[in-house]
Tab-separated table of C-alpha atoms and ligand atoms in Angstrom:
chain	number	residue	atom	x	y	z
A	299	MET	CA	-75.379	-30.404	174.043
A	300	LEU	CA	-78.665	-31.928	175.069
A	301	GLY	CA	-80.007	-31.507	178.603
A	302	PHE	CA	-82.208	-34.243	180.027
A	303	HIS	CA	-84.384	-33.355	183.033
A	304	VAL	CA	-86.202	-36.236	184.690
A	305	LEU	CA	-89.090	-35.587	187.071
A	306	THR	CA	-89.228	-38.665	189.285
A	307	LEU	CA	-89.864	-40.056	192.765
A	308	PHE	CA	-86.658	-42.143	192.441
A	309	PRO	CA	-83.855	-39.762	191.423
A	310	GLU	CA	-81.057	-42.133	192.571
A	311	MET	CA	-82.300	-44.835	190.223
A	312	VAL	CA	-82.145	-42.488	187.258
A	313	MET	CA	-78.816	-40.915	188.164
A	314	GLN	CA	-77.085	-44.211	188.893
A	315	GLY	CA	-78.466	-45.879	185.799
A	316	LEU	CA	-77.542	-43.099	183.436
A	317	HIS	CA	-74.123	-42.111	184.744
A	318	THR	CA	-72.376	-45.362	183.911
A	319	SER	CA	-70.564	-46.482	180.779
A	320	ILE	CA	-70.971	-44.441	177.585
A	321	LEU	CA	-73.525	-41.988	178.945
A	322	GLY	CA	-71.411	-41.316	182.038
A	323	ARG	CA	-68.501	-40.506	179.748
A	324	ALA	CA	-70.765	-38.268	177.616
A	325	VAL	CA	-71.808	-36.320	180.712
A	326	GLY	CA	-68.110	-35.890	181.558
A	327	LYS	CA	-67.429	-34.608	178.032
A	328	GLN	CA	-70.416	-32.235	178.358
A	329	CYS	CA	-72.135	-33.629	175.267
A	330	ILE	CA	-75.212	-34.206	177.409
A	331	SER	CA	-76.355	-33.352	180.918
A	332	ILE	CA	-78.715	-35.395	183.061
A	333	GLU	CA	-80.618	-34.000	186.014
A	334	ALA	CA	-83.112	-35.902	188.155
A	335	VAL	CA	-85.613	-33.780	190.046
A	336	ASN	CA	-87.272	-35.371	193.055
A	337	ILE	CA	-90.997	-34.643	192.795
A	338	ARG	CA	-91.343	-35.252	196.534
A	339	ASP	CA	-89.148	-32.207	197.238
A	340	TYR	CA	-91.909	-30.031	195.793
A	341	THR	CA	-94.944	-31.245	197.711
A	342	THR	CA	-96.628	-28.693	199.952
A	343	ASP	CA	-97.993	-31.535	202.108
A	344	LYS	CA	-96.348	-31.410	205.513
A	345	HIS	CA	-95.930	-35.187	205.618
A	346	GLY	CA	-94.248	-35.257	202.221
A	347	LYS	CA	-97.193	-36.988	200.557
A	348	VAL	CA	-97.329	-36.933	196.743
A	349	ASP	CA	-100.250	-39.317	196.079
A	350	ASP	CA	-103.896	-39.697	197.050
A	351	TYR	CA	-107.010	-41.750	196.319
A	352	THR	CA	-108.770	-41.339	192.972
A	353	TYR	CA	-112.099	-39.509	192.774
A	354	GLY	CA	-114.864	-41.892	191.768
A	355	GLY	CA	-113.226	-44.792	193.547
A	356	GLY	CA	-111.067	-47.599	192.251
A	357	ALA	CA	-107.955	-49.329	193.425
A	358	GLY	CA	-104.642	-47.617	193.924
A	359	MET	CA	-103.293	-44.162	194.438
A	360	LEU	CA	-102.699	-41.370	191.986
A	361	MET	CA	-99.821	-38.884	191.849
A	362	GLN	CA	-101.231	-35.471	192.666
A	363	ALA	CA	-101.055	-32.465	190.371
A	364	GLN	CA	-99.401	-29.963	192.733
A	365	PRO	CA	-96.008	-31.597	193.390
A	366	VAL	CA	-95.675	-32.670	189.751
A	367	TYR	CA	-96.475	-29.176	188.507
A	368	ASP	CA	-94.116	-27.441	190.931
A	369	ALA	CA	-91.293	-29.882	190.100
A	370	TYR	CA	-91.912	-29.127	186.418
A	371	LEU	CA	-91.863	-25.349	187.063
A	372	SER	CA	-88.545	-25.629	188.914
A	373	VAL	CA	-87.033	-26.982	185.691
A	374	ALA	CA	-89.012	-24.983	183.109
A	375	ARG	CA	-88.238	-21.650	184.780
A	376	LYS	CA	-84.523	-22.034	184.264
A	377	LEU	CA	-84.795	-23.123	180.620
A	378	GLU	CA	-85.359	-20.980	177.559
A	379	GLY	CA	-88.346	-21.533	175.270
A	380	ASN	CA	-90.844	-24.328	175.770
A	381	PRO	CA	-89.008	-27.640	176.005
A	382	ARG	CA	-90.915	-30.798	175.122
A	383	VAL	CA	-92.291	-32.660	178.120
A	384	ILE	CA	-92.504	-36.406	177.611
A	385	TYR	CA	-94.829	-38.394	179.822
A	386	VAL	CA	-93.808	-42.052	179.709
A	387	THR	CA	-96.933	-44.147	179.756
A	388	PRO	CA	-98.149	-47.420	178.220
A	389	GLN	CA	-100.941	-45.327	176.683
A	390	GLY	CA	-98.487	-43.316	174.569
A	391	LYS	CA	-97.207	-43.691	171.029
A	392	THR	CA	-94.685	-46.520	170.793
A	393	PHE	CA	-91.097	-45.278	170.880
A	394	HIS	CA	-88.933	-46.070	167.852
A	395	GLN	CA	-85.637	-45.081	166.277
A	396	GLU	CA	-87.066	-42.257	164.142
A	397	MET	CA	-88.543	-40.696	167.274
A	398	ALA	CA	-85.148	-40.985	168.991
A	399	LYS	CA	-83.545	-39.184	166.040
A	400	GLU	CA	-86.083	-36.397	166.127
A	401	LEU	CA	-85.766	-35.914	169.898
A	402	ALA	CA	-81.951	-35.904	169.693
A	403	LYS	CA	-82.221	-32.572	167.822
A	404	GLU	CA	-83.790	-30.820	170.828
A	405	GLU	CA	-81.719	-28.751	173.264
A	406	GLU	CA	-83.639	-29.733	176.389
A	407	LEU	CA	-86.040	-32.563	177.143
A	408	ILE	CA	-88.147	-33.039	180.247
A	409	PHE	CA	-89.325	-36.564	181.167
A	410	LEU	CA	-92.138	-37.155	183.623
A	411	CYS	CA	-92.090	-40.573	185.304
A	412	GLY	CA	-95.391	-41.700	186.739
A	413	HIS	CA	-95.959	-44.144	189.584
A	414	TYR	CA	-98.817	-45.845	191.347
A	415	GLU	CA	-101.954	-45.790	189.177
A	416	GLY	CA	-100.822	-42.746	187.223
A	417	VAL	CA	-100.886	-38.962	187.448
A	418	ASP	CA	-103.779	-36.520	187.892
A	419	GLU	CA	-105.041	-35.762	184.374
A	420	ARG	CA	-105.126	-31.998	184.924
A	421	VAL	CA	-101.381	-31.600	185.332
A	422	LEU	CA	-100.783	-33.821	182.305
A	423	GLU	CA	-103.042	-31.540	180.233
A	424	GLU	CA	-101.135	-28.550	181.546
A	425	ILE	CA	-97.537	-29.599	180.852
A	426	VAL	CA	-97.198	-32.709	178.642
A	427	THR	CA	-96.373	-32.343	174.927
A	428	ASP	CA	-95.695	-36.028	174.091
A	429	TYR	CA	-97.125	-39.284	175.470
A	430	VAL	CA	-94.694	-42.108	174.777
A	431	SER	CA	-94.637	-45.840	175.576
A	432	ILE	CA	-91.679	-48.184	175.181
A	433	GLY	CA	-93.848	-51.167	174.293
A	434	ASP	CA	-97.051	-53.043	174.957
A	435	TYR	CA	-96.366	-54.170	178.489
A	436	VAL	CA	-96.812	-52.479	181.839
A	437	LEU	CA	-93.934	-51.624	184.164
A	438	THR	CA	-94.146	-50.519	187.775
A	439	GLY	CA	-93.045	-46.971	187.013
A	440	GLY	CA	-91.804	-44.584	184.385
A	441	GLU	CA	-88.116	-44.552	185.359
A	442	LEU	CA	-86.998	-47.540	183.295
A	443	PRO	CA	-88.867	-46.399	180.169
A	444	ALA	CA	-87.432	-42.879	180.559
A	445	MET	CA	-83.935	-44.346	180.936
A	446	VAL	CA	-84.392	-46.526	177.856
A	447	MET	CA	-85.469	-43.528	175.820
A	448	ILE	CA	-82.704	-41.282	177.163
A	449	ASP	CA	-80.087	-43.908	176.265
A	450	ALA	CA	-81.451	-44.275	172.724
A	451	ILE	CA	-81.626	-40.492	172.228
A	452	ALA	CA	-78.299	-39.622	173.887
A	453	ARG	CA	-76.224	-41.957	171.712
A	454	LEU	CA	-77.399	-39.979	168.667
A	455	VAL	CA	-76.109	-36.671	170.069
A	456	PRO	CA	-72.877	-35.681	168.283
A	457	GLY	CA	-69.769	-36.571	170.298
A	458	VAL	CA	-71.450	-39.113	172.572
A	459	LEU	CA	-70.121	-42.110	170.650
A	460	HIS	CA	-66.536	-42.498	169.487
A	461	ASN	CA	-66.046	-42.863	165.737
A	462	ASP	CA	-65.569	-46.601	165.917
A	463	GLU	CA	-68.753	-46.922	167.933
A	464	SER	CA	-70.835	-44.709	165.664
A	465	ALA	CA	-69.757	-46.790	162.663
A	466	THR	CA	-71.919	-49.538	164.082
A	467	THR	CA	-74.845	-47.352	164.985
A	468	GLU	CA	-76.691	-46.572	161.820
A	469	SER	CA	-79.683	-47.802	163.754
A	470	PHE	CA	-82.835	-48.887	162.034
A	471	HIS	CA	-82.937	-46.355	159.255
A	472	ASN	CA	-81.978	-49.035	156.776
A	473	ASP	CA	-84.459	-51.498	158.215
A	474	LEU	CA	-81.977	-54.364	158.252
A	475	LEU	CA	-80.699	-56.304	161.234
A	476	GLU	CA	-77.015	-56.656	162.011
A	477	TYR	CA	-75.012	-59.439	160.343
A	478	PRO	CA	-73.291	-62.071	162.583
A	479	GLN	CA	-69.887	-61.081	163.963
A	480	TYR	CA	-66.911	-63.086	165.200
A	481	SER	CA	-63.759	-62.450	167.200
A	482	ARG	CA	-60.781	-64.624	168.155
A	483	PRO	CA	-60.188	-67.561	168.211
A	484	GLU	CA	-60.747	-68.775	164.629
A	485	VAL	CA	-62.065	-72.095	165.948
A	486	TRP	CA	-64.148	-72.403	169.112
A	487	ARG	CA	-65.840	-75.671	170.108
A	488	ASP	CA	-65.242	-76.951	166.558
A	489	LYS	CA	-67.013	-73.945	165.076
A	490	ARG	CA	-64.991	-72.037	162.489
A	491	VAL	CA	-65.264	-68.349	161.711
A	492	PRO	CA	-66.711	-68.083	158.153
A	493	GLU	CA	-63.787	-68.312	155.712
A	494	ILE	CA	-64.722	-65.148	153.820
A	495	LEU	CA	-64.079	-63.006	156.907
A	496	LEU	CA	-60.447	-64.178	156.995
A	497	SER	CA	-59.914	-63.485	153.280
A	498	GLY	CA	-58.969	-59.816	153.565
A	499	ASN	CA	-61.212	-59.099	150.558
A	500	HIS	CA	-63.273	-56.158	151.835
A	501	ALA	CA	-65.685	-56.058	148.905
A	502	LYS	CA	-66.475	-59.743	149.362
A	503	VAL	CA	-66.825	-59.288	153.119
A	504	ASP	CA	-69.284	-56.400	152.583
A	505	GLU	CA	-71.277	-58.506	150.143
A	506	TRP	CA	-71.401	-61.455	152.541
A	507	ARG	CA	-72.477	-59.215	155.413
A	508	LEU	CA	-75.283	-57.681	153.385
A	509	GLU	CA	-76.509	-61.136	152.356
A	510	GLN	CA	-76.435	-62.233	155.992
A	511	SER	CA	-78.289	-59.094	157.079
A	512	ILE	CA	-80.977	-59.609	154.473
A	513	GLU	CA	-81.391	-63.314	155.256
A	514	ARG	CA	-81.533	-62.669	158.997
A	515	THR	CA	-84.009	-59.815	158.676
A	516	LYS	CA	-86.253	-61.911	156.411
A	517	ARG	CA	-86.223	-64.757	158.926
A	518	LEU	CA	-86.431	-62.859	162.221
A	519	ARG	CA	-88.222	-59.633	161.335
A	520	PRO	CA	-90.322	-60.123	158.199
A	521	ASP	CA	-91.983	-56.761	158.923
A	522	LEU	CA	-88.648	-54.923	158.691
A	523	TYR	CA	-87.669	-56.965	155.651
A	524	GLU	CA	-90.842	-55.910	153.786
A	525	LYS	CA	-90.052	-52.277	154.540
A	526	TRP	CA	-86.468	-52.661	153.322
A	527	ALA	CA	-87.467	-54.607	150.210
A	528	GLY	CA	-90.081	-51.945	149.406
A	529	ARG	CA	-87.430	-49.224	149.550
A	530	ASN	CA	-84.909	-51.250	147.548
A	531	VAL	CA	-87.042	-52.453	144.655
A	532	THR	CA	-84.157	-51.867	142.255
A	533	GLY	CA	-82.361	-54.704	143.974
A	534	VAL	CA	-79.138	-55.458	145.704
A	535	SER	CA	-77.115	-55.282	142.489
A	536	LYS	CA	-77.903	-51.601	142.014
A	537	GLY	CA	-75.644	-50.279	144.682
A	538	VAL	CA	-77.550	-50.870	147.884
A	539	LYS	CA	-74.665	-53.036	148.904
A	540	HIS	CA	-73.114	-50.593	151.306
A	541	GLN	CA	-76.306	-49.426	152.853
A	542	GLY	CA	-77.796	-50.722	155.908
A	543	VAL	CA	-75.617	-53.446	157.178
A	544	LYS	CA	-73.906	-51.625	159.995
A	545	GLN	CA	-76.215	-51.371	162.893
A	546	GLN	CA	-76.610	-52.656	166.377
A	547	ASN	CA	-79.729	-54.474	167.304
B	21	ADE	N1	-94.931	-46.998	182.422
B	21	ADE	C1	-95.315	-48.240	182.729
B	21	ADE	N2	-95.191	-49.047	181.675
B	21	ADE	C2	-94.708	-48.297	180.659
B	21	ADE	C3	-94.352	-48.551	179.305
B	21	ADE	N3	-94.503	-49.745	178.753
B	21	ADE	N4	-93.898	-47.528	178.569
B	21	ADE	C4	-93.784	-46.304	179.098
B	21	ADE	N5	-94.079	-46.005	180.361
B	21	ADE	C5	-94.550	-46.978	181.142
């Protein structure tokens, strides 16, 4: 069981986004729990204000330390130990599959979603353990990045995916992209499903899929291909055949 706690100004966005489809089912099965804490509920300002101008001038407003800290305390007080607190920010380390795997081993995770021009540095120093970005682009707030990360982490928690789903979720640890896949009909707009896939020869199908994965990775993600090739210097013939072809992109 992994508990996600999201400190946000838009709790409905987080709750609606994360309670659908596979994650909604996982919450129902109690493999994970997801709580969104409204930072605004913790402001001591009588008008419900959570932001103010930045000292030293400059455009935009900053989220103030007090409501963020008190929202954090409301969560931290009911949890054991010192859960990691992830501040989603374009200034953080770029999120990747290995990080998702590592975070999936935690029992509780707290996400802090910033808005406006950011959050007062002092509260970040006080509570944040990890600064994480989802990529080199800037979004309007931290909710979408937090949701992306929670989805990637949650699907690695035991029980979240069904067996048939997890078979296709070996992620990026093999550094190869997924091979092309086909479903019925056999012919669509004059395009045939590759003959080998209809052969019933599983060894040949595996071989074909690996070749396709390698070719596709080389063409689309030369960086991943180099990594894979470096780890598989002994070559495809030496039993790497069944590694690495079953993943979703
Ligand atoms: N907040 C705004 N943009 C972001 C990004 N790219 N990653 C994480 N948090 C963000």
